[in-house]
Tab-separated table of C-alpha atoms and ligand atoms in Angstrom:
chain	number	residue	atom	x	y	z
A	214	MET	CA	-53.224	-20.656	71.061
A	215	PRO	CA	-54.054	-23.481	68.651
A	216	GLN	CA	-50.844	-25.152	67.489
A	217	THR	CA	-50.131	-25.644	63.763
A	218	LYS	CA	-46.716	-27.373	63.667
A	219	PHE	CA	-45.488	-30.245	65.813
A	220	LEU	CA	-41.702	-30.232	65.717
A	221	LEU	CA	-39.181	-32.709	67.080
A	222	ASP	CA	-35.676	-31.830	68.170
A	223	GLU	CA	-32.686	-33.246	66.282
A	224	LYS	CA	-31.993	-35.450	69.262
A	225	ASP	CA	-35.394	-37.096	68.679
A	226	LEU	CA	-34.322	-38.350	65.238
A	227	PRO	CA	-34.961	-42.116	65.240
A	228	THR	CA	-31.920	-44.273	66.020
A	229	HIS	CA	-33.423	-47.375	64.343
A	230	TRP	CA	-35.576	-48.157	61.316
A	231	TYR	CA	-38.666	-50.342	61.887
A	232	ASN	CA	-39.007	-53.624	59.997
A	233	VAL	CA	-42.674	-54.531	59.455
A	234	VAL	CA	-41.771	-58.170	58.717
A	235	ALA	CA	-41.460	-58.704	62.497
A	236	ASP	CA	-45.177	-57.915	62.936
A	237	MET	CA	-46.647	-59.522	59.811
A	238	PRO	CA	-48.888	-62.487	60.557
A	239	ASN	CA	-47.197	-64.536	57.796
A	240	PRO	CA	-43.600	-64.515	56.550
A	241	PRO	CA	-43.072	-62.666	53.256
A	242	SER	CA	-43.207	-64.742	50.056
A	243	PRO	CA	-39.615	-65.196	48.831
A	244	PRO	CA	-38.364	-63.770	45.506
A	245	LEU	CA	-37.989	-66.503	42.873
A	246	GLY	CA	-35.350	-67.079	40.181
A	247	PRO	CA	-36.086	-67.941	36.528
A	248	ASP	CA	-36.257	-71.652	37.546
A	249	GLY	CA	-39.116	-70.925	39.969
A	250	GLN	CA	-36.869	-71.601	42.998
A	251	PRO	CA	-36.328	-69.010	45.779
A	252	VAL	CA	-33.286	-66.839	45.019
A	253	GLY	CA	-30.618	-66.810	47.696
A	254	PRO	CA	-28.907	-63.603	48.834
A	255	ASP	CA	-25.926	-64.519	46.565
A	256	ALA	CA	-27.990	-63.894	43.435
A	257	LEU	CA	-28.339	-60.252	44.452
A	258	ALA	CA	-24.622	-59.738	45.166
A	259	ALA	CA	-23.839	-58.604	41.596
A	260	ILE	CA	-25.866	-55.430	42.049
A	261	PHE	CA	-26.339	-54.767	45.797
A	262	PRO	CA	-23.878	-54.411	48.723
A	263	PRO	CA	-23.997	-57.064	51.505
A	264	ALA	CA	-25.588	-54.799	54.146
A	265	LEU	CA	-28.604	-54.073	51.919
A	266	ILE	CA	-29.024	-57.744	50.987
A	267	GLU	CA	-29.039	-58.548	54.700
A	268	GLN	CA	-31.719	-55.927	55.323
A	269	GLU	CA	-33.745	-57.241	52.380
A	270	VAL	CA	-34.216	-60.622	54.107
A	271	SER	CA	-34.126	-59.502	57.750
A	272	ALA	CA	-36.938	-60.246	60.201
A	273	GLU	CA	-35.406	-58.122	63.021
A	274	ARG	CA	-37.952	-55.617	64.320
A	275	PHE	CA	-35.471	-52.717	64.626
A	276	ILE	CA	-32.346	-52.083	62.542
A	277	PRO	CA	-29.839	-49.412	63.666
A	278	ILE	CA	-29.421	-46.326	61.462
A	279	PRO	CA	-25.662	-45.767	60.960
A	280	GLU	CA	-24.417	-42.462	62.419
A	281	PRO	CA	-23.130	-41.082	59.048
A	282	VAL	CA	-26.677	-41.562	57.678
A	283	ARG	CA	-28.231	-39.831	60.703
A	284	GLU	CA	-25.759	-36.983	60.282
A	285	ILE	CA	-27.060	-36.353	56.751
A	286	TYR	CA	-30.698	-36.881	57.830
A	287	ARG	CA	-30.132	-34.023	60.295
A	288	LEU	CA	-29.801	-31.590	57.357
A	289	TRP	CA	-33.610	-31.668	57.084
A	290	ARG	CA	-34.966	-34.185	59.593
A	291	PRO	CA	-36.999	-34.508	61.753
A	292	SER	CA	-39.512	-33.202	59.228
A	293	PRO	CA	-42.525	-31.195	60.485
A	294	LEU	CA	-45.999	-32.527	61.246
A	295	TYR	CA	-48.697	-29.949	60.499
A	296	ARG	CA	-52.298	-29.655	61.564
A	297	ALA	CA	-54.100	-28.480	58.410
A	298	ARG	CA	-56.413	-26.098	60.250
A	299	ARG	CA	-56.950	-23.850	57.236
A	300	LEU	CA	-57.837	-26.821	55.002
A	301	GLU	CA	-60.254	-28.120	57.657
A	302	ALA	CA	-61.918	-24.682	57.726
A	303	ALA	CA	-62.058	-24.486	53.910
A	304	LEU	CA	-63.816	-27.867	53.838
A	305	GLY	CA	-66.043	-27.089	56.823
A	306	THR	CA	-65.316	-30.563	58.126
A	307	PRO	CA	-65.416	-31.726	61.748
A	308	ALA	CA	-62.453	-34.017	60.876
A	309	LYS	CA	-58.983	-33.103	62.108
A	310	ILE	CA	-56.423	-33.271	59.295
A	311	TYR	CA	-52.678	-33.680	59.877
A	312	TYR	CA	-49.880	-34.001	57.359
A	313	LYS	CA	-46.194	-34.733	57.569
A	314	TYR	CA	-44.160	-32.744	55.079
A	315	GLU	CA	-41.299	-34.557	53.352
A	316	GLY	CA	-40.793	-31.771	50.784
A	317	VAL	CA	-38.281	-30.165	53.197
A	318	SER	CA	-35.523	-32.501	51.959
A	319	PRO	CA	-32.999	-30.934	49.546
A	320	ALA	CA	-34.373	-33.017	46.664
A	321	GLY	CA	-37.960	-32.106	47.587
A	322	SER	CA	-39.455	-35.467	48.572
A	323	HIS	CA	-39.210	-38.446	50.939
A	324	LYS	CA	-36.863	-40.259	48.537
A	325	PRO	CA	-33.534	-39.129	50.103
A	326	ASN	CA	-34.393	-41.113	53.268
A	327	THR	CA	-33.371	-44.298	51.457
A	328	ALA	CA	-31.014	-42.739	48.885
A	329	VAL	CA	-28.670	-41.591	51.650
A	330	ALA	CA	-28.731	-45.009	53.329
A	331	GLN	CA	-28.151	-46.859	50.041
A	332	ALA	CA	-25.281	-44.567	49.029
A	333	TYR	CA	-23.712	-45.037	52.461
A	334	TYR	CA	-23.809	-48.860	52.342
A	335	ASN	CA	-22.478	-48.911	48.763
A	336	ALA	CA	-19.603	-46.562	49.671
A	337	GLU	CA	-18.844	-48.784	52.684
A	338	ALA	CA	-18.616	-51.733	50.286
A	339	GLY	CA	-16.135	-49.833	48.080
A	340	ILE	CA	-18.609	-49.041	45.282
A	341	HIS	CA	-18.268	-45.626	43.685
A	342	ARG	CA	-20.641	-45.933	40.737
A	343	LEU	CA	-24.430	-46.513	40.841
A	344	THR	CA	-27.120	-46.799	38.179
A	345	THR	CA	-30.794	-46.184	38.758
A	346	GLU	CA	-34.047	-45.220	37.072
A	347	THR	CA	-36.372	-42.339	37.774
A	348	GLY	CA	-39.980	-41.657	36.887
A	349	ALA	CA	-40.951	-38.228	38.185
A	350	GLY	CA	-37.319	-37.301	38.686
A	351	GLN	CA	-37.762	-37.230	42.459
A	352	TRP	CA	-35.865	-40.476	43.009
A	353	GLY	CA	-33.113	-39.640	40.516
A	354	SER	CA	-32.604	-36.290	42.263
A	355	ALA	CA	-32.487	-38.004	45.642
A	356	LEU	CA	-29.833	-40.493	44.547
A	357	ALA	CA	-27.861	-37.769	42.767
A	358	LEU	CA	-27.814	-35.826	46.057
A	359	ALA	CA	-26.842	-38.890	48.115
A	360	GLY	CA	-24.173	-39.913	45.582
A	361	ARG	CA	-22.620	-36.455	45.863
A	362	MET	CA	-22.441	-36.810	49.629
A	363	PHE	CA	-20.629	-40.172	49.514
A	364	ASP	CA	-18.469	-39.552	46.426
A	365	ILE	CA	-20.439	-41.909	44.197
A	366	GLN	CA	-20.933	-41.308	40.484
A	367	VAL	CA	-24.636	-41.753	39.619
A	368	ARG	CA	-26.126	-42.569	36.211
A	369	VAL	CA	-29.901	-42.073	36.004
A	370	TYR	CA	-32.126	-43.600	33.324
A	371	MET	CA	-35.041	-41.158	33.282
A	372	VAL	CA	-38.400	-42.223	31.807
A	373	LYS	CA	-38.517	-40.383	28.474
A	374	VAL	CA	-41.893	-38.695	29.031
A	375	SER	CA	-40.671	-37.195	32.333
A	376	TYR	CA	-37.313	-36.248	30.772
A	377	GLU	CA	-39.258	-34.155	28.290
A	378	GLN	CA	-41.886	-32.871	30.766
A	379	LYS	CA	-39.382	-31.837	33.424
A	380	PRO	CA	-36.133	-30.384	32.088
A	381	PHE	CA	-35.337	-28.740	35.427
A	382	ARG	CA	-35.391	-32.045	37.333
A	383	ARG	CA	-32.643	-33.039	34.926
A	384	SER	CA	-30.713	-29.857	35.720
A	385	LEU	CA	-31.102	-30.543	39.440
A	386	MET	CA	-29.573	-34.013	39.011
A	387	GLN	CA	-26.765	-32.502	36.949
A	388	THR	CA	-26.127	-29.916	39.672
A	389	TRP	CA	-25.383	-32.851	41.976
A	390	GLU	CA	-23.133	-34.282	39.229
A	391	ALA	CA	-25.333	-37.155	38.061
A	392	GLU	CA	-25.529	-38.239	34.419
A	393	VAL	CA	-29.102	-38.356	33.063
A	394	ILE	CA	-30.165	-40.468	30.073
A	395	PRO	CA	-33.693	-40.592	28.584
A	396	SER	CA	-35.105	-44.151	28.647
A	397	PRO	CA	-35.598	-46.212	26.501
A	398	SER	CA	-32.060	-45.443	25.301
A	399	ASP	CA	-29.609	-46.973	22.871
A	400	GLN	CA	-27.089	-47.482	25.704
A	401	THR	CA	-28.332	-50.940	26.722
A	402	GLU	CA	-29.588	-54.151	25.079
A	403	SER	CA	-32.899	-53.674	26.931
A	404	GLY	CA	-33.362	-50.136	25.633
A	405	ARG	CA	-32.441	-51.076	22.054
A	406	LYS	CA	-34.923	-53.976	22.145
A	407	ILE	CA	-37.786	-51.722	23.253
A	408	LEU	CA	-36.867	-49.023	20.695
A	409	ALA	CA	-36.811	-51.590	17.893
A	410	GLU	CA	-40.376	-52.647	18.765
A	411	HIS	CA	-41.731	-49.229	19.829
A	412	PRO	CA	-39.597	-46.360	18.423
A	413	ASP	CA	-41.955	-43.787	20.012
A	414	SER	CA	-42.149	-45.452	23.433
A	415	PRO	CA	-42.776	-42.832	26.175
A	416	GLY	CA	-40.837	-45.151	28.493
A	417	SER	CA	-41.938	-46.533	31.829
A	418	LEU	CA	-40.370	-47.250	35.189
A	419	GLY	CA	-40.276	-50.954	34.234
A	420	ILE	CA	-38.213	-50.217	31.102
A	421	ALA	CA	-35.858	-47.816	32.890
A	422	ILE	CA	-35.277	-50.418	35.628
A	423	SER	CA	-34.300	-52.965	32.942
A	424	GLU	CA	-31.704	-50.550	31.567
A	425	ALA	CA	-30.237	-49.636	34.955
A	426	VAL	CA	-30.123	-53.264	36.185
A	427	GLU	CA	-28.569	-54.493	32.933
A	428	GLU	CA	-25.776	-51.954	33.142
A	429	ALA	CA	-25.047	-52.638	36.836
A	430	ALA	CA	-25.052	-56.411	36.343
A	431	SER	CA	-22.578	-56.147	33.465
A	432	ARG	CA	-20.029	-53.918	35.249
A	433	ALA	CA	-18.035	-55.014	38.292
A	434	ASP	CA	-17.463	-51.419	39.428
A	435	THR	CA	-21.184	-50.538	39.371
A	436	ASN	CA	-24.115	-51.372	41.634
A	437	TYR	CA	-27.805	-50.693	41.155
A	438	SER	CA	-30.038	-48.673	43.421
A	439	LEU	CA	-33.845	-48.777	43.502
A	440	GLY	CA	-36.015	-46.003	44.918
A	441	SER	CA	-39.031	-48.091	45.881
A	442	VAL	CA	-40.552	-51.620	45.953
A	443	LEU	CA	-37.775	-53.526	47.775
A	444	ASN	CA	-37.976	-54.361	51.480
A	445	HIS	CA	-34.838	-52.421	52.415
A	446	VAL	CA	-36.182	-49.289	50.688
A	447	LEU	CA	-39.425	-49.388	52.664
A	448	LEU	CA	-37.388	-50.061	55.816
A	449	HIS	CA	-35.349	-46.855	55.382
A	450	GLN	CA	-38.498	-44.827	54.802
A	451	THR	CA	-39.955	-45.808	58.193
A	452	VAL	CA	-38.193	-42.782	59.732
A	453	ILE	CA	-41.269	-40.898	58.488
A	454	GLY	CA	-43.848	-42.913	60.423
A	455	LEU	CA	-41.588	-43.281	63.476
A	456	GLU	CA	-41.211	-39.507	63.747
A	457	ALA	CA	-44.925	-39.016	63.084
A	458	ARG	CA	-45.877	-41.284	65.982
A	459	LYS	CA	-43.791	-39.138	68.363
A	460	GLN	CA	-45.298	-35.978	66.868
A	461	PHE	CA	-48.822	-37.289	67.443
A	462	GLU	CA	-47.830	-37.741	71.103
A	463	LEU	CA	-46.837	-34.055	71.175
A	464	ALA	CA	-50.204	-33.212	69.621
A	465	GLY	CA	-52.023	-35.434	72.129
A	466	ASP	CA	-53.786	-37.107	69.227
A	467	TYR	CA	-53.686	-40.306	67.150
A	468	PRO	CA	-54.908	-40.921	63.577
A	469	ASP	CA	-58.010	-42.951	62.799
A	470	ALA	CA	-56.708	-43.289	59.244
A	471	VAL	CA	-53.335	-42.849	57.523
A	472	PHE	CA	-53.222	-42.064	53.774
A	473	ALA	CA	-50.287	-42.073	51.366
A	474	PRO	CA	-49.817	-42.057	47.595
A	475	CYS	CA	-48.609	-45.452	46.458
A	476	GLY	CA	-46.556	-46.289	43.376
A	477	GLY	CA	-43.980	-48.907	44.330
A	478	GLY	CA	-44.934	-48.536	48.004
A	479	SER	CA	-41.966	-46.823	49.693
A	480	ASN	CA	-43.876	-43.719	50.652
A	481	PHE	CA	-46.894	-45.667	51.888
A	482	GLY	CA	-44.714	-48.220	53.729
A	483	GLY	CA	-42.569	-45.455	55.200
A	484	VAL	CA	-45.420	-43.612	56.813
A	485	ALA	CA	-47.861	-46.475	57.450
A	486	PHE	CA	-45.706	-49.378	58.680
A	487	PRO	CA	-44.870	-47.870	62.099
A	488	PHE	CA	-48.630	-47.438	62.583
A	489	PHE	CA	-49.089	-51.044	61.444
A	490	ALA	CA	-46.979	-51.996	64.484
A	491	ASP	CA	-49.673	-50.345	66.645
A	492	LYS	CA	-52.410	-52.061	64.648
A	493	ALA	CA	-50.689	-55.441	65.129
A	494	ALA	CA	-50.679	-54.663	68.869
A	495	GLY	CA	-54.458	-54.152	68.781
A	496	ARG	CA	-54.903	-50.425	68.136
A	497	ALA	CA	-57.582	-49.415	65.605
A	498	VAL	CA	-56.043	-47.511	62.697
A	499	ARG	CA	-56.882	-47.670	58.977
A	500	LEU	CA	-53.968	-47.634	56.539
A	501	VAL	CA	-54.945	-46.498	53.050
A	502	ALA	CA	-52.728	-46.629	49.926
A	503	VAL	CA	-53.871	-44.210	47.205
A	504	GLU	CA	-53.042	-44.938	43.561
A	505	PRO	CA	-53.916	-43.448	40.150
A	506	ALA	CA	-56.990	-44.814	38.337
A	507	SER	CA	-54.738	-44.987	35.248
A	508	CYS	CA	-52.236	-47.354	36.919
A	509	PRO	CA	-54.446	-49.238	39.401
A	510	THR	CA	-52.013	-51.880	40.630
A	511	LEU	CA	-53.558	-52.797	43.981
A	512	THR	CA	-57.181	-52.112	43.086
A	513	ARG	CA	-57.297	-53.827	39.662
A	514	GLY	CA	-54.093	-55.878	39.329
A	515	HIS	CA	-53.501	-59.551	40.132
A	516	TYR	CA	-51.614	-60.924	43.125
A	517	ALA	CA	-49.016	-63.040	41.345
A	518	TYR	CA	-45.309	-63.609	40.809
A	519	ASP	CA	-44.004	-61.138	38.211
A	520	PHE	CA	-40.821	-59.403	37.129
A	521	GLY	CA	-39.958	-56.039	38.651
A	522	ASP	CA	-38.853	-54.717	35.256
A	523	THR	CA	-40.193	-54.821	31.707
A	524	VAL	CA	-37.528	-56.960	30.060
A	525	GLY	CA	-37.485	-59.635	32.787
A	526	LEU	CA	-34.004	-59.225	34.286
A	527	THR	CA	-35.029	-59.046	37.971
A	528	PRO	CA	-36.054	-61.927	40.249
A	529	LEU	CA	-39.800	-62.636	40.351
A	530	LEU	CA	-41.609	-60.903	43.198
A	531	ARG	CA	-45.009	-61.912	44.549
A	532	MET	CA	-46.951	-58.698	44.275
A	533	TYR	CA	-49.998	-56.981	42.870
A	534	THR	CA	-49.148	-56.364	39.245
A	535	LEU	CA	-50.673	-55.129	36.012
A	536	GLY	CA	-48.137	-57.229	34.074
A	537	HIS	CA	-44.458	-56.371	33.635
A	538	ASP	CA	-44.918	-55.128	30.062
A	539	PHE	CA	-47.791	-52.794	31.039
A	540	VAL	CA	-46.884	-49.265	29.879
A	541	PRO	CA	-49.099	-46.857	31.846
A	542	PRO	CA	-50.539	-43.758	30.174
A	543	GLU	CA	-48.510	-40.547	30.288
A	544	ILE	CA	-49.986	-39.122	33.480
A	545	HIS	CA	-48.212	-36.401	35.413
A	546	ALA	CA	-47.663	-38.346	38.617
A	547	GLY	CA	-44.655	-40.051	37.016
A	548	GLY	CA	-43.645	-41.620	40.330
A	549	LEU	CA	-46.870	-43.637	40.415
A	550	ARG	CA	-46.532	-45.122	36.902
A	551	TYR	CA	-45.276	-48.543	38.009
A	552	HIS	CA	-46.825	-51.866	36.986
A	553	GLY	CA	-46.121	-53.612	40.293
A	554	ASP	CA	-45.930	-52.833	43.988
A	555	SER	CA	-43.859	-53.670	47.026
A	556	ALA	CA	-44.141	-57.344	48.015
A	557	LEU	CA	-44.701	-56.320	51.652
A	558	VAL	CA	-47.457	-53.825	50.812
A	559	SER	CA	-48.994	-56.382	48.422
A	560	GLN	CA	-49.032	-59.143	51.012
A	561	LEU	CA	-50.608	-56.907	53.666
A	562	TYR	CA	-53.247	-55.828	51.149
A	563	HIS	CA	-53.889	-59.423	50.081
A	564	GLU	CA	-54.388	-60.378	53.725
A	565	GLY	CA	-56.899	-57.560	54.218
A	566	LEU	CA	-54.730	-55.655	56.707
A	567	ILE	CA	-54.463	-52.452	54.697
A	568	GLU	CA	-56.781	-50.695	52.214
A	569	ALA	CA	-56.352	-49.188	48.745
A	570	VAL	CA	-58.291	-46.688	46.633
A	571	ALA	CA	-57.725	-45.377	43.095
A	572	VAL	CA	-58.367	-41.740	42.130
A	573	PRO	CA	-58.517	-40.052	38.704
A	574	GLN	CA	-55.886	-37.506	37.638
A	575	VAL	CA	-57.972	-34.337	37.237
A	576	ALA	CA	-59.569	-34.751	40.679
A	577	THR	CA	-56.098	-35.090	42.228
A	578	PHE	CA	-55.023	-31.713	40.809
A	579	GLU	CA	-58.294	-30.158	41.952
A	580	ALA	CA	-57.463	-31.406	45.467
A	581	GLY	CA	-53.837	-30.227	45.243
A	582	VAL	CA	-54.884	-26.709	44.230
A	583	LEU	CA	-57.473	-26.551	47.015
A	584	PHE	CA	-54.758	-27.654	49.450
A	585	ALA	CA	-52.246	-25.083	48.131
A	586	ARG	CA	-54.800	-22.280	48.423
A	587	ALA	CA	-55.533	-23.204	52.046
A	588	GLU	CA	-52.161	-24.392	53.376
A	589	GLY	CA	-49.716	-22.663	51.018
A	590	ILE	CA	-47.547	-25.616	49.995
A	591	VAL	CA	-47.828	-26.677	46.329
A	592	PRO	CA	-47.767	-30.488	46.437
A	593	ALA	CA	-46.128	-32.915	44.024
A	594	PRO	CA	-48.677	-34.573	41.684
A	595	GLU	CA	-48.055	-37.905	43.470
A	596	SER	CA	-48.905	-36.329	46.831
A	597	ASN	CA	-52.118	-34.923	45.354
A	598	HIS	CA	-53.438	-38.488	45.261
A	599	ALA	CA	-53.372	-38.756	49.056
A	600	ILE	CA	-54.805	-35.252	49.381
A	601	ARG	CA	-57.742	-36.225	47.142
A	602	ALA	CA	-58.497	-39.265	49.274
A	603	VAL	CA	-58.199	-37.284	52.528
A	604	ILE	CA	-60.462	-34.505	51.252
A	605	ASP	CA	-63.041	-37.113	50.174
A	606	GLU	CA	-62.844	-38.696	53.627
A	607	ALA	CA	-63.078	-35.300	55.358
A	608	LEU	CA	-66.174	-34.454	53.300
A	609	ALA	CA	-67.689	-37.833	54.206
A	610	CYS	CA	-66.979	-36.993	57.872
A	611	LYS	CA	-68.830	-33.709	57.337
A	612	GLU	CA	-71.786	-35.548	55.829
A	613	ARG	CA	-71.915	-37.984	58.755
A	614	GLY	CA	-70.924	-35.433	61.426
A	615	GLU	CA	-67.924	-37.546	62.451
A	616	PRO	CA	-64.878	-35.788	63.976
A	617	ARG	CA	-62.285	-38.339	62.746
A	618	THR	CA	-58.526	-37.721	62.836
A	619	LEU	CA	-57.035	-38.076	59.356
A	620	PHE	CA	-53.327	-38.111	58.583
A	621	PHE	CA	-51.423	-38.152	55.306
A	622	ASN	CA	-47.865	-37.957	54.124
A	623	LEU	CA	-47.247	-34.925	51.945
A	624	SER	CA	-44.468	-36.774	50.161
A	625	GLY	CA	-43.017	-33.879	48.161
A	626	HIS	CA	-43.397	-30.399	46.754
A	627	GLY	CA	-44.454	-29.702	43.188
A	628	HIS	CA	-42.039	-26.909	42.280
A	629	PHE	CA	-40.720	-28.858	39.294
A	630	ASP	CA	-44.216	-29.922	38.278
A	631	MET	CA	-45.713	-26.569	37.383
A	632	GLY	CA	-46.027	-27.674	33.746
A	633	ALA	CA	-48.591	-30.208	34.950
A	634	TYR	CA	-50.383	-27.535	36.999
A	635	ASP	CA	-50.407	-25.306	33.875
A	636	LYS	CA	-52.142	-28.088	31.967
A	637	TYR	CA	-54.696	-28.426	34.746
A	638	PHE	CA	-55.397	-24.671	34.739
A	639	SER	CA	-55.794	-24.592	30.961
A	640	GLY	CA	-58.185	-27.563	31.033
A	641	ASP	CA	-55.811	-29.786	29.004
A	642	LEU	CA	-55.329	-32.405	31.694
A	643	LYS	CA	-57.164	-35.642	30.925
A	644	ASP	CA	-58.417	-38.562	32.957
A	645	TYR	CA	-57.430	-41.978	31.776
A	646	GLU	CA	-59.093	-45.147	32.991
A	647	TYR	CA	-57.015	-48.095	31.790
A	648	PRO	CA	-59.236	-50.378	29.647
A	649	GLU	CA	-59.944	-53.712	31.328
A	650	SER	CA	-59.139	-55.548	28.061
A	651	GLU	CA	-55.572	-54.146	28.065
A	652	ILE	CA	-55.092	-55.076	31.707
A	653	GLN	CA	-56.292	-58.609	30.957
A	654	ALA	CA	-53.971	-58.844	27.929
A	655	ALA	CA	-50.928	-57.758	29.990
A	656	LEU	CA	-51.883	-60.162	32.791
A	657	ALA	CA	-52.088	-63.039	30.305
A	658	ARG	CA	-48.357	-62.497	29.721
A	659	LEU	CA	-47.436	-62.981	33.413
A	660	PRO	CA	-44.621	-65.521	33.895
A	661	LYS	CA	-45.952	-68.997	34.676
A	662	VAL	CA	-44.831	-69.982	38.157
A	663	ALA	CA	-46.102	-72.783	40.385
A	664	GLY	CA	-48.180	-71.260	43.185
A	665	GLY	CA	-47.982	-67.824	41.520
B	712	PLP	C1	-43.363	-37.071	45.545
B	712	PLP	C2	-43.591	-38.541	45.471
B	712	PLP	N1	-44.540	-39.086	46.257
B	712	PLP	C3	-44.815	-40.403	46.213
B	712	PLP	C4	-44.147	-41.245	45.368
B	712	PLP	C5	-44.508	-42.687	45.370
B	712	PLP	O1	-43.536	-43.430	46.018
B	712	PLP	P1	-43.517	-44.995	45.831
B	712	PLP	O2	-43.312	-45.269	44.368
B	712	PLP	O3	-42.382	-45.497	46.594
B	712	PLP	O4	-44.826	-45.525	46.261
B	712	PLP	C6	-43.140	-40.740	44.536
B	712	PLP	C7	-42.407	-41.621	43.632
B	712	PLP	O5	-41.612	-41.224	42.824
B	712	PLP	C8	-42.865	-39.354	44.586
B	712	PLP	O6	-41.928	-38.810	43.796
């Protein structure tokens, strides 16, 4: 009987996270301070606990997952790997399509994999209050959940457009006792500054990060937690790819190409980095980050030092960026509306070791609906980006008669995103290609750094 799901036992849950730095051909570019000099770990101590700072700069290949974190992972992990036989049939493709489903987490996406770890290390360091930002609401929900489990009070600055589009994400965060504030807000200097210049600002992840970082840096009892971009976040997400590799062994198969939606890079890094280890060891596997055409960081941005937030409070990271004051259009994949990208993902892309494609919004929903009608699961709008790219690849395989094995991470479900699906069904969803002139204008405002 053809098998559909490849399931691991709880005892197969990874014991270690995988650190891609150990297999990168060149060491990562260091974060820089406002003086253009590398920032030491001390500079991060105001907002992060020591264990996370250590992980941020570690070059160890494997880092142990603490048992209390594994205990919480076991509530939903290992997550299933599916063979999308019904989608393959619907497309009439000779390609084999697999997906790993991270929507089985209580918050509905991959984000709790790092939220739980970050909450644990903060609680260990005696911190019981965290601030963060959220775009789609997936990350805010994940940290709200993790905060609840480690007795940490969580304040979430939620990008205003998502706050309005997704009232029930807000309720979910409140169920787990988090406080949710629409950003830009009048609660911080950063928010007030943006509101003074742009009273109708829809907000952006960059602005919300400024607010959350400002508050954490100004309060001794509060740390900051980020749901993407940073090395330790991508590290925690590697449980996805590590499990997937074991599941491919069960399936007796191996992907020719791995696809993942990419905003700040934690979902892509989480699924793709363990396969990068195989690639570094000589195995042929393509790793493809998929981003929105309206926020085309890797495909149209510059590789340069830039701030991680809009106001300029964070250290400078060397990454692909559209400029820190770039405010992306109000697309429905809120989690992908970020001006920058992970430094690790950026460096691998710059060195030609991974690939990136950009896809337009309407085509992503078309792909998501096709997927839902074949496989049942209604994907998050972010996940629809990877599905679009996989369907395009599967159709190209059909054209060429190539039976490739394609794999993607279905990073979350779309149950709180039905407003966006409604817009798609009523024909109100629009494509938005960011004008080159606006990208160039934002890039002209990049901080000036030697070697950047
Ligand atoms: C469901 C889902 N998938 C993918 C992503 C993208 O993750 P990242 O920004 O880490 O690349 C997000 C981000 O919020 C998300 O919510």
